[in-house]
mmCIF file of N, CA and C in Angstrom:
data_model
loop_
_atom_site.group_PDB
_atom_site.id
_atom_site.type_symbol
_atom_site.label_atom_id
_atom_site.label_comp_id
_atom_site.label_asym_id
_atom_site.label_seq_id
_atom_site.Cartn_x
_atom_site.Cartn_y
_atom_site.Cartn_z
ATOM 1 N N GLY D 1 6.143 -28.931 -23.719
ATOM 2 C CA GLY D 1 7.050 -28.065 -24.437
ATOM 3 C C GLY D 1 6.361 -27.344 -25.570
ATOM 4 N N ALA D 2 7.063 -26.454 -26.163
ATOM 5 C CA ALA D 2 6.531 -25.685 -27.282
ATOM 6 C C ALA D 2 6.649 -26.505 -28.556
ATOM 7 N N ASP D 3 5.784 -26.210 -29.526
ATOM 8 C CA ASP D 3 5.932 -26.886 -30.807
ATOM 9 C C ASP D 3 6.839 -26.060 -31.715
ATOM 10 N N ALA D 4 7.160 -26.620 -32.885
ATOM 11 C CA ALA D 4 8.113 -25.974 -33.798
ATOM 12 C C ALA D 4 7.635 -24.590 -34.222
ATOM 13 N N LYS D 5 6.331 -24.432 -34.419
ATOM 14 C CA LYS D 5 5.771 -23.134 -34.822
ATOM 15 C C LYS D 5 6.015 -22.085 -33.734
ATOM 16 N N ASP D 6 5.784 -22.467 -32.464
ATOM 17 C CA ASP D 6 6.022 -21.546 -31.344
ATOM 18 C C ASP D 6 7.499 -21.184 -31.237
ATOM 19 N N GLU D 7 8.352 -22.181 -31.389
ATOM 20 C CA GLU D 7 9.792 -21.926 -31.294
ATOM 21 C C GLU D 7 10.266 -21.007 -32.413
ATOM 22 N N THR D 8 9.759 -21.218 -33.611
ATOM 23 C CA THR D 8 10.141 -20.366 -34.743
ATOM 24 C C THR D 8 9.676 -18.935 -34.507
ATOM 25 N N ALA D 9 8.451 -18.770 -34.013
ATOM 26 C CA ALA D 9 7.929 -17.429 -33.730
ATOM 27 C C ALA D 9 8.775 -16.744 -32.656
ATOM 28 N N LEU D 10 9.144 -17.470 -31.611
ATOM 29 C CA LEU D 10 9.974 -16.894 -30.557
ATOM 30 C C LEU D 10 11.360 -16.541 -31.096
ATOM 31 N N PHE D 11 11.910 -17.387 -31.924
ATOM 32 C CA PHE D 11 13.212 -17.125 -32.536
ATOM 33 C C PHE D 11 13.174 -15.813 -33.332
ATOM 34 N N HIS D 12 12.126 -15.630 -34.136
ATOM 35 C CA HIS D 12 12.016 -14.398 -34.934
ATOM 36 C C HIS D 12 11.788 -13.179 -34.038
ATOM 37 N N ARG D 13 11.013 -13.354 -32.987
ATOM 38 C CA ARG D 13 10.780 -12.239 -32.050
ATOM 39 C C ARG D 13 12.082 -11.857 -31.370
ATOM 40 N N TRP D 14 12.867 -12.843 -30.990
ATOM 41 C CA TRP D 14 14.172 -12.608 -30.366
ATOM 42 C C TRP D 14 15.052 -11.787 -31.306
ATOM 43 N N ASN D 15 15.109 -12.204 -32.560
ATOM 44 C CA ASN D 15 15.942 -11.496 -33.536
ATOM 45 C C ASN D 15 15.470 -10.063 -33.752
ATOM 46 N N ARG D 16 14.146 -9.854 -33.822
ATOM 47 C CA ARG D 16 13.627 -8.477 -33.979
ATOM 48 C C ARG D 16 14.005 -7.616 -32.785
ATOM 49 N N ALA D 17 13.941 -8.169 -31.598
ATOM 50 C CA ALA D 17 14.317 -7.416 -30.395
ATOM 51 C C ALA D 17 15.797 -7.052 -30.446
ATOM 52 N N GLN D 18 16.621 -7.975 -30.856
ATOM 53 C CA GLN D 18 18.057 -7.705 -30.962
ATOM 54 C C GLN D 18 18.339 -6.603 -31.982
ATOM 55 N N GLU D 19 17.677 -6.688 -33.133
ATOM 56 C CA GLU D 19 17.898 -5.707 -34.200
ATOM 57 C C GLU D 19 17.446 -4.308 -33.805
ATOM 58 N N SER D 20 16.349 -4.226 -33.052
ATOM 59 C CA SER D 20 15.793 -2.918 -32.691
ATOM 60 C C SER D 20 16.331 -2.392 -31.365
ATOM 61 N N GLY D 21 17.097 -3.207 -30.653
ATOM 62 C CA GLY D 21 17.624 -2.788 -29.355
ATOM 63 C C GLY D 21 16.614 -2.902 -28.234
ATOM 64 N N GLU D 22 15.498 -3.555 -28.494
ATOM 65 C CA GLU D 22 14.474 -3.749 -27.464
ATOM 66 C C GLU D 22 14.942 -4.787 -26.450
ATOM 67 N N LYS D 23 14.362 -4.697 -25.281
ATOM 68 C CA LYS D 23 14.588 -5.711 -24.259
ATOM 69 C C LYS D 23 13.496 -6.768 -24.427
ATOM 70 N N LEU D 24 13.839 -7.998 -24.163
ATOM 71 C CA LEU D 24 12.890 -9.097 -24.270
ATOM 72 C C LEU D 24 12.940 -9.880 -22.968
ATOM 73 N N LEU D 25 11.810 -9.988 -22.303
ATOM 74 C CA LEU D 25 11.718 -10.714 -21.041
ATOM 75 C C LEU D 25 10.911 -11.980 -21.271
ATOM 76 N N LEU D 26 11.496 -13.101 -20.965
ATOM 77 C CA LEU D 26 10.818 -14.387 -21.059
ATOM 78 C C LEU D 26 10.662 -14.929 -19.650
ATOM 79 N N ILE D 27 9.475 -15.397 -19.344
ATOM 80 C CA ILE D 27 9.198 -15.924 -18.010
ATOM 81 C C ILE D 27 8.717 -17.359 -18.154
ATOM 82 N N ALA D 28 9.278 -18.241 -17.353
ATOM 83 C CA ALA D 28 8.887 -19.648 -17.395
ATOM 84 C C ALA D 28 9.000 -20.232 -15.999
ATOM 85 N N ASP D 29 8.323 -21.363 -15.804
ATOM 86 C CA ASP D 29 8.489 -22.028 -14.520
ATOM 87 C C ASP D 29 9.867 -22.673 -14.491
ATOM 88 N N GLY D 30 10.208 -23.259 -13.381
ATOM 89 C CA GLY D 30 11.552 -23.787 -13.196
ATOM 90 C C GLY D 30 11.854 -25.059 -13.972
ATOM 91 N N GLU D 31 10.862 -25.634 -14.612
ATOM 92 C CA GLU D 31 11.077 -26.867 -15.361
ATOM 93 C C GLU D 31 11.874 -26.588 -16.626
ATOM 94 N N GLY D 32 12.662 -27.543 -17.029
ATOM 95 C CA GLY D 32 13.440 -27.399 -18.252
ATOM 96 C C GLY D 32 12.542 -27.354 -19.480
ATOM 97 N N TRP D 33 12.983 -26.661 -20.490
ATOM 98 C CA TRP D 33 12.236 -26.542 -21.729
ATOM 99 C C TRP D 33 13.062 -27.243 -22.791
ATOM 100 N N ASP D 34 12.547 -28.303 -23.347
ATOM 101 C CA ASP D 34 13.255 -29.063 -24.372
ATOM 102 C C ASP D 34 13.073 -28.352 -25.709
ATOM 103 N N ILE D 35 14.076 -27.599 -26.128
ATOM 104 C CA ILE D 35 13.988 -26.772 -27.326
ATOM 105 C C ILE D 35 14.586 -27.533 -28.502
ATOM 106 N N ALA D 36 13.780 -27.689 -29.541
ATOM 107 C CA ALA D 36 14.220 -28.439 -30.718
ATOM 108 C C ALA D 36 14.996 -27.569 -31.703
ATOM 109 N N LEU D 37 14.706 -26.284 -31.753
ATOM 110 C CA LEU D 37 15.340 -25.382 -32.721
ATOM 111 C C LEU D 37 16.724 -24.976 -32.204
ATOM 112 N N PRO D 38 17.800 -25.476 -32.815
ATOM 113 C CA PRO D 38 19.152 -25.220 -32.290
ATOM 114 C C PRO D 38 19.505 -23.736 -32.155
ATOM 115 N N ALA D 39 19.110 -22.908 -33.108
ATOM 116 C CA ALA D 39 19.452 -21.482 -33.038
ATOM 117 C C ALA D 39 18.777 -20.815 -31.842
ATOM 118 N N LEU D 40 17.540 -21.208 -31.554
ATOM 119 C CA LEU D 40 16.840 -20.650 -30.391
ATOM 120 C C LEU D 40 17.475 -21.171 -29.102
ATOM 121 N N ALA D 41 17.789 -22.446 -29.064
ATOM 122 C CA ALA D 41 18.433 -23.021 -27.875
ATOM 123 C C ALA D 41 19.737 -22.298 -27.577
ATOM 124 N N SER D 42 20.493 -21.977 -28.613
ATOM 125 C CA SER D 42 21.761 -21.266 -28.441
ATOM 126 C C SER D 42 21.544 -19.873 -27.860
ATOM 127 N N ARG D 43 20.571 -19.151 -28.391
ATOM 128 C CA ARG D 43 20.298 -17.790 -27.906
ATOM 129 C C ARG D 43 19.822 -17.810 -26.450
ATOM 130 N N LEU D 44 18.909 -18.720 -26.164
ATOM 131 C CA LEU D 44 18.403 -18.805 -24.790
ATOM 132 C C LEU D 44 19.505 -19.245 -23.827
ATOM 133 N N GLY D 45 20.369 -20.121 -24.288
ATOM 134 C CA GLY D 45 21.474 -20.569 -23.447
ATOM 135 C C GLY D 45 22.445 -19.454 -23.107
ATOM 136 N N ALA D 46 22.575 -18.484 -24.009
ATOM 137 C CA ALA D 46 23.496 -17.363 -23.794
ATOM 138 C C ALA D 46 22.859 -16.219 -23.011
ATOM 139 N N ALA D 47 21.553 -16.292 -22.802
ATOM 140 C CA ALA D 47 20.835 -15.205 -22.124
ATOM 141 C C ALA D 47 21.048 -15.267 -20.613
ATOM 142 N N LEU D 48 20.797 -14.144 -19.972
ATOM 143 C CA LEU D 48 20.846 -14.066 -18.518
ATOM 144 C C LEU D 48 19.635 -14.800 -17.946
ATOM 145 N N HIS D 49 19.877 -15.701 -17.013
ATOM 146 C CA HIS D 49 18.809 -16.463 -16.371
ATOM 147 C C HIS D 49 18.764 -16.067 -14.900
ATOM 148 N N LEU D 50 17.590 -15.717 -14.425
ATOM 149 C CA LEU D 50 17.402 -15.375 -13.018
ATOM 150 C C LEU D 50 16.283 -16.223 -12.447
ATOM 151 N N GLU D 51 16.431 -16.596 -11.210
ATOM 152 C CA GLU D 51 15.374 -17.321 -10.527
ATOM 153 C C GLU D 51 14.803 -16.421 -9.440
ATOM 154 N N ILE D 52 13.499 -16.303 -9.441
ATOM 155 C CA ILE D 52 12.826 -15.543 -8.388
ATOM 156 C C ILE D 52 12.344 -16.571 -7.376
ATOM 157 N N GLY D 53 12.955 -16.556 -6.212
ATOM 158 C CA GLY D 53 12.607 -17.517 -5.179
ATOM 159 C C GLY D 53 11.335 -17.124 -4.444
ATOM 160 N N SER D 54 10.959 -17.950 -3.521
ATOM 161 C CA SER D 54 9.778 -17.676 -2.703
ATOM 162 C C SER D 54 10.056 -16.507 -1.769
ATOM 163 N N PRO D 55 9.049 -15.678 -1.511
ATOM 164 C CA PRO D 55 9.261 -14.545 -0.611
ATOM 165 C C PRO D 55 9.419 -14.996 0.836
ATOM 166 N N ASP D 56 10.278 -14.283 1.575
ATOM 167 C CA ASP D 56 10.422 -14.553 3.003
ATOM 168 C C ASP D 56 9.316 -13.810 3.758
ATOM 169 N N ASP D 57 9.293 -13.956 5.082
ATOM 170 C CA ASP D 57 8.232 -13.338 5.882
ATOM 171 C C ASP D 57 8.151 -11.830 5.673
ATOM 172 N N ALA D 58 9.293 -11.160 5.645
ATOM 173 C CA ALA D 58 9.286 -9.702 5.479
ATOM 174 C C ALA D 58 8.663 -9.318 4.144
ATOM 175 N N MET D 59 9.012 -10.053 3.090
ATOM 176 C CA MET D 59 8.448 -9.733 1.782
ATOM 177 C C MET D 59 6.963 -10.069 1.722
ATOM 178 N N VAL D 60 6.558 -11.176 2.338
ATOM 179 C CA VAL D 60 5.133 -11.522 2.373
ATOM 180 C C VAL D 60 4.353 -10.385 3.017
ATOM 181 N N GLY D 61 4.861 -9.875 4.142
ATOM 182 C CA GLY D 61 4.197 -8.750 4.807
ATOM 183 C C GLY D 61 4.106 -7.532 3.909
ATOM 184 N N GLN D 62 5.190 -7.216 3.222
ATOM 185 C CA GLN D 62 5.186 -6.060 2.320
ATOM 186 C C GLN D 62 4.245 -6.275 1.135
ATOM 187 N N LEU D 63 4.195 -7.489 0.609
ATOM 188 C CA LEU D 63 3.273 -7.781 -0.491
ATOM 189 C C LEU D 63 1.825 -7.632 -0.044
ATOM 190 N N ILE D 64 1.521 -8.136 1.141
ATOM 191 C CA ILE D 64 0.158 -8.003 1.670
ATOM 192 C C ILE D 64 -0.199 -6.528 1.805
ATOM 193 N N LEU D 65 0.698 -5.746 2.405
ATOM 194 C CA LEU D 65 0.429 -4.314 2.585
ATOM 195 C C LEU D 65 0.304 -3.591 1.252
ATOM 196 N N SER D 66 1.143 -3.933 0.298
ATOM 197 C CA SER D 66 1.108 -3.288 -1.011
ATOM 198 C C SER D 66 -0.198 -3.585 -1.745
ATOM 199 N N HIS D 67 -0.593 -4.852 -1.773
ATOM 200 C CA HIS D 67 -1.852 -5.213 -2.431
ATOM 201 C C HIS D 67 -3.037 -4.566 -1.712
ATOM 202 N N ALA D 68 -2.975 -4.526 -0.390
ATOM 203 C CA ALA D 68 -4.055 -3.906 0.381
ATOM 204 C C ALA D 68 -4.141 -2.411 0.092
ATOM 205 N N ALA D 69 -3.013 -1.733 0.059
ATOM 206 C CA ALA D 69 -3.001 -0.284 -0.186
ATOM 207 C C ALA D 69 -3.601 0.043 -1.546
ATOM 208 N N ARG D 70 -3.311 -0.774 -2.553
ATOM 209 C CA ARG D 70 -3.875 -0.526 -3.885
ATOM 210 C C ARG D 70 -5.388 -0.639 -3.884
ATOM 211 N N ARG D 71 -5.930 -1.372 -2.938
ATOM 212 C CA ARG D 71 -7.380 -1.536 -2.841
ATOM 213 C C ARG D 71 -8.003 -0.593 -1.814
ATOM 214 N N GLY D 72 -7.167 0.204 -1.176
ATOM 215 C CA GLY D 72 -7.683 1.109 -0.158
ATOM 216 C C GLY D 72 -7.948 0.427 1.171
ATOM 217 N N LEU D 73 -7.409 -0.763 1.349
ATOM 218 C CA LEU D 73 -7.570 -1.482 2.618
ATOM 219 C C LEU D 73 -6.480 -1.065 3.588
ATOM 220 N N VAL D 74 -6.851 -0.903 4.827
ATOM 221 C CA VAL D 74 -5.870 -0.612 5.866
ATOM 222 C C VAL D 74 -5.730 -1.870 6.719
ATOM 223 N N LEU D 75 -4.544 -2.450 6.684
ATOM 224 C CA LEU D 75 -4.254 -3.623 7.504
ATOM 225 C C LEU D 75 -3.118 -3.263 8.444
ATOM 226 N N GLY D 76 -3.328 -3.480 9.729
ATOM 227 C CA GLY D 76 -2.331 -3.120 10.729
ATOM 228 C C GLY D 76 -1.397 -4.268 11.058
ATOM 229 N N GLU D 77 -0.567 -4.038 12.062
ATOM 230 C CA GLU D 77 0.397 -5.049 12.503
ATOM 231 C C GLU D 77 -0.296 -6.329 12.958
ATOM 232 N N ASP D 78 -1.483 -6.188 13.584
ATOM 233 C CA ASP D 78 -2.196 -7.385 14.032
ATOM 234 C C ASP D 78 -2.572 -8.272 12.847
ATOM 235 N N ALA D 79 -2.931 -7.663 11.733
ATOM 236 C CA ALA D 79 -3.250 -8.437 10.527
ATOM 237 C C ALA D 79 -2.011 -9.172 10.033
ATOM 238 N N LEU D 80 -0.893 -8.462 9.986
ATOM 239 C CA LEU D 80 0.340 -9.093 9.508
ATOM 240 C C LEU D 80 0.796 -10.200 10.446
ATOM 241 N N THR D 81 0.668 -9.975 11.756
ATOM 242 C CA THR D 81 1.055 -10.988 12.736
ATOM 243 C C THR D 81 0.266 -12.273 12.513
ATOM 244 N N TYR D 82 -1.007 -12.137 12.167
ATOM 245 C CA TYR D 82 -1.849 -13.304 11.916
ATOM 246 C C TYR D 82 -1.604 -13.894 10.527
ATOM 247 N N LEU D 83 -1.562 -13.040 9.509
ATOM 248 C CA LEU D 83 -1.543 -13.510 8.125
ATOM 249 C C LEU D 83 -0.190 -14.036 7.643
ATOM 250 N N VAL D 84 0.890 -13.353 7.998
ATOM 251 C CA VAL D 84 2.197 -13.706 7.421
ATOM 252 C C VAL D 84 2.582 -15.163 7.682
ATOM 253 N N PRO D 85 2.544 -15.655 8.926
ATOM 254 C CA PRO D 85 2.977 -17.044 9.128
ATOM 255 C C PRO D 85 2.037 -18.073 8.496
ATOM 256 N N ARG D 86 0.811 -17.678 8.215
ATOM 257 C CA ARG D 86 -0.176 -18.601 7.662
ATOM 258 C C ARG D 86 -0.284 -18.517 6.142
ATOM 259 N N SER D 87 0.317 -17.499 5.557
ATOM 260 C CA SER D 87 0.186 -17.266 4.115
ATOM 261 C C SER D 87 1.085 -18.184 3.307
ATOM 262 N N SER D 88 0.612 -18.493 2.134
ATOM 263 C CA SER D 88 1.408 -19.230 1.157
ATOM 264 C C SER D 88 2.622 -18.395 0.771
ATOM 265 N N ARG D 89 3.632 -19.039 0.268
ATOM 266 C CA ARG D 89 4.817 -18.324 -0.223
ATOM 267 C C ARG D 89 4.750 -18.164 -1.742
ATOM 268 N N SER D 90 3.535 -18.128 -2.250
ATOM 269 C CA SER D 90 3.298 -17.924 -3.677
ATOM 270 C C SER D 90 2.852 -16.481 -3.898
ATOM 271 N N PHE D 91 3.517 -15.785 -4.815
ATOM 272 C CA PHE D 91 3.149 -14.399 -5.107
ATOM 273 C C PHE D 91 1.682 -14.309 -5.533
ATOM 274 N N ALA D 92 1.237 -15.238 -6.370
ATOM 275 C CA ALA D 92 -0.146 -15.218 -6.860
ATOM 276 C C ALA D 92 -1.134 -15.467 -5.722
ATOM 277 N N GLU D 93 -0.816 -16.395 -4.825
ATOM 278 C CA GLU D 93 -1.740 -16.686 -3.727
ATOM 279 C C GLU D 93 -1.800 -15.551 -2.715
ATOM 280 N N ILE D 94 -0.721 -14.826 -2.534
ATOM 281 C CA ILE D 94 -0.746 -13.666 -1.637
ATOM 282 C C ILE D 94 -1.693 -12.614 -2.208
ATOM 283 N N GLU D 95 -1.638 -12.409 -3.515
ATOM 284 C CA GLU D 95 -2.555 -11.451 -4.138
ATOM 285 C C GLU D 95 -4.002 -11.933 -4.021
ATOM 286 N N LYS D 96 -4.240 -13.237 -4.216
ATOM 287 C CA LYS D 96 -5.591 -13.790 -4.060
ATOM 288 C C LYS D 96 -6.081 -13.614 -2.627
ATOM 289 N N LEU D 97 -5.179 -13.781 -1.664
ATOM 290 C CA LEU D 97 -5.540 -13.611 -0.261
ATOM 291 C C LEU D 97 -6.075 -12.206 -0.013
ATOM 292 N N VAL D 98 -5.347 -11.202 -0.485
ATOM 293 C CA VAL D 98 -5.784 -9.815 -0.276
ATOM 294 C C VAL D 98 -7.066 -9.540 -1.061
ATOM 295 N N ASP D 99 -7.193 -10.113 -2.258
ATOM 296 C CA ASP D 99 -8.446 -9.984 -3.016
ATOM 297 C C ASP D 99 -9.614 -10.508 -2.189
ATOM 298 N N ASN D 100 -9.413 -11.660 -1.550
ATOM 299 C CA ASN D 100 -10.472 -12.252 -0.739
ATOM 300 C C ASN D 100 -10.771 -11.426 0.501
ATOM 301 N N ILE D 101 -9.751 -10.881 1.128
ATOM 302 C CA ILE D 101 -9.980 -10.011 2.289
ATOM 303 C C ILE D 101 -10.833 -8.821 1.860
ATOM 304 N N ASP D 102 -10.483 -8.212 0.743
ATOM 305 C CA ASP D 102 -11.230 -7.062 0.233
ATOM 306 C C ASP D 102 -12.669 -7.452 -0.096
ATOM 307 N N ARG D 103 -12.839 -8.548 -0.815
ATOM 308 C CA ARG D 103 -14.181 -8.991 -1.218
ATOM 309 C C ARG D 103 -15.052 -9.289 0.001
ATOM 310 N N LEU D 104 -14.516 -10.042 0.954
ATOM 311 C CA LEU D 104 -15.289 -10.394 2.150
ATOM 312 C C LEU D 104 -15.631 -9.166 2.981
ATOM 313 N N SER D 105 -14.690 -8.255 3.083
ATOM 314 C CA SER D 105 -14.928 -7.023 3.832
ATOM 315 C C SER D 105 -16.057 -6.216 3.193
ATOM 316 N N LEU D 106 -16.043 -6.128 1.872
ATOM 317 C CA LEU D 106 -17.103 -5.392 1.167
ATOM 318 C C LEU D 106 -18.445 -6.104 1.282
ATOM 319 N N GLU D 107 -18.441 -7.427 1.119
ATOM 320 C CA GLU D 107 -19.689 -8.191 1.223
ATOM 321 C C GLU D 107 -20.312 -8.054 2.604
ATOM 322 N N ARG D 108 -19.486 -8.088 3.636
ATOM 323 C CA ARG D 108 -19.987 -8.036 5.016
ATOM 324 C C ARG D 108 -20.140 -6.608 5.527
ATOM 325 N N LYS D 109 -19.630 -5.672 4.742
ATOM 326 C CA LYS D 109 -19.720 -4.243 5.079
ATOM 327 C C LYS D 109 -19.094 -3.935 6.433
ATOM 328 N N VAL D 110 -17.936 -4.556 6.655
ATOM 329 C CA VAL D 110 -17.175 -4.310 7.884
ATOM 330 C C VAL D 110 -15.693 -4.210 7.530
ATOM 331 N N ALA D 111 -14.948 -3.574 8.414
ATOM 332 C CA ALA D 111 -13.495 -3.512 8.230
ATOM 333 C C ALA D 111 -12.919 -4.917 8.395
ATOM 334 N N PRO D 112 -11.810 -5.207 7.719
ATOM 335 C CA PRO D 112 -11.210 -6.539 7.844
ATOM 336 C C PRO D 112 -10.722 -6.805 9.265
ATOM 337 N N THR D 113 -11.172 -7.913 9.820
ATOM 338 C CA THR D 113 -10.758 -8.337 11.158
ATOM 339 C C THR D 113 -10.429 -9.829 11.119
ATOM 340 N N LEU D 114 -10.139 -10.399 12.264
ATOM 341 C CA LEU D 114 -9.713 -11.790 12.362
ATOM 342 C C LEU D 114 -10.633 -12.750 11.602
ATOM 343 N N GLY D 115 -11.924 -12.616 11.753
ATOM 344 C CA GLY D 115 -12.855 -13.520 11.062
ATOM 345 C C GLY D 115 -12.699 -13.452 9.552
ATOM 346 N N ILE D 116 -12.537 -12.260 9.037
ATOM 347 C CA ILE D 116 -12.351 -12.085 7.591
ATOM 348 C C ILE D 116 -10.988 -12.624 7.170
ATOM 349 N N TRP D 117 -9.952 -12.353 7.944
ATOM 350 C CA TRP D 117 -8.619 -12.857 7.596
ATOM 351 C C TRP D 117 -8.648 -14.378 7.514
ATOM 352 N N ARG D 118 -9.279 -15.009 8.522
ATOM 353 C CA ARG D 118 -9.359 -16.470 8.574
ATOM 354 C C ARG D 118 -10.134 -17.008 7.372
ATOM 355 N N ASP D 119 -11.285 -16.401 7.080
ATOM 356 C CA ASP D 119 -12.096 -16.859 5.951
ATOM 357 C C ASP D 119 -11.378 -16.643 4.618
ATOM 358 N N ALA D 120 -10.636 -15.557 4.509
ATOM 359 C CA ALA D 120 -9.884 -15.288 3.277
ATOM 360 C C ALA D 120 -8.773 -16.319 3.094
ATOM 361 N N LEU D 121 -8.076 -16.648 4.170
ATOM 362 C CA LEU D 121 -7.043 -17.694 4.102
ATOM 363 C C LEU D 121 -7.657 -19.029 3.687
ATOM 364 N N GLU D 122 -8.799 -19.348 4.279
ATOM 365 C CA GLU D 122 -9.469 -20.607 3.965
ATOM 366 C C GLU D 122 -9.890 -20.650 2.496
ATOM 367 N N ALA D 123 -10.358 -19.525 1.967
ATOM 368 C CA ALA D 123 -10.774 -19.471 0.561
ATOM 369 C C ALA D 123 -9.602 -19.728 -0.382
ATOM 370 N N VAL D 124 -8.417 -19.294 0.007
ATOM 371 C CA VAL D 124 -7.237 -19.454 -0.849
ATOM 372 C C VAL D 124 -6.569 -20.809 -0.635
ATOM 373 N N GLN D 125 -6.454 -21.238 0.613
ATOM 374 C CA GLN D 125 -5.641 -22.421 0.931
ATOM 375 C C GLN D 125 -6.435 -23.669 1.274
ATOM 376 N N GLY D 126 -7.706 -23.524 1.549
ATOM 377 C CA GLY D 126 -8.499 -24.656 2.004
ATOM 378 C C GLY D 126 -8.599 -24.640 3.520
ATOM 379 N N PRO D 127 -9.637 -25.262 4.073
ATOM 380 C CA PRO D 127 -9.893 -25.164 5.515
ATOM 381 C C PRO D 127 -8.802 -25.756 6.396
ATOM 382 N N GLU D 128 -8.231 -26.880 6.015
ATOM 383 C CA GLU D 128 -7.210 -27.508 6.862
ATOM 384 C C GLU D 128 -5.932 -26.687 6.916
ATOM 385 N N GLN D 129 -5.463 -26.241 5.773
ATOM 386 C CA GLN D 129 -4.217 -25.478 5.710
ATOM 387 C C GLN D 129 -4.344 -24.154 6.460
ATOM 388 N N ALA D 130 -5.486 -23.496 6.357
ATOM 389 C CA ALA D 130 -5.675 -22.194 6.988
ATOM 390 C C ALA D 130 -5.635 -22.290 8.510
ATOM 391 N N ARG D 131 -5.949 -23.453 9.059
ATOM 392 C CA ARG D 131 -6.008 -23.592 10.518
ATOM 393 C C ARG D 131 -4.759 -24.237 11.116
ATOM 394 N N LEU D 132 -3.794 -24.587 10.298
ATOM 395 C CA LEU D 132 -2.614 -25.283 10.809
ATOM 396 C C LEU D 132 -1.852 -24.491 11.853
ATOM 397 N N LEU D 133 -1.756 -23.188 11.691
ATOM 398 C CA LEU D 133 -0.994 -22.381 12.652
ATOM 399 C C LEU D 133 -1.915 -21.651 13.588
#
């Protein structure tokens, strides 16, 4: 959990945002946060809470394509057919996967193909997990 100094700083930041009309976005993992400062606990309790769940297959495919496009990588349906069912449902790991595909493709000076996809999955998930499907 946060210490009293962190909670006090967040409390003051919250108040400044309210006074200025700014939006304040707080992001945390799903674990509960034991807040000692009652005024901060009250404000956070009254705030809108949203949970971002794990991406489904369609979103995983779109995330892979989006990250690839930003890097100038062209991945076709065959890549998605292979990668989507084997990919983690973690937003960060999907980005790492595409980073690895890009890096391996550049290192080997070839377009991304099955061997690169497999090696990129293994780099992110480990050898056993990458071969499960």
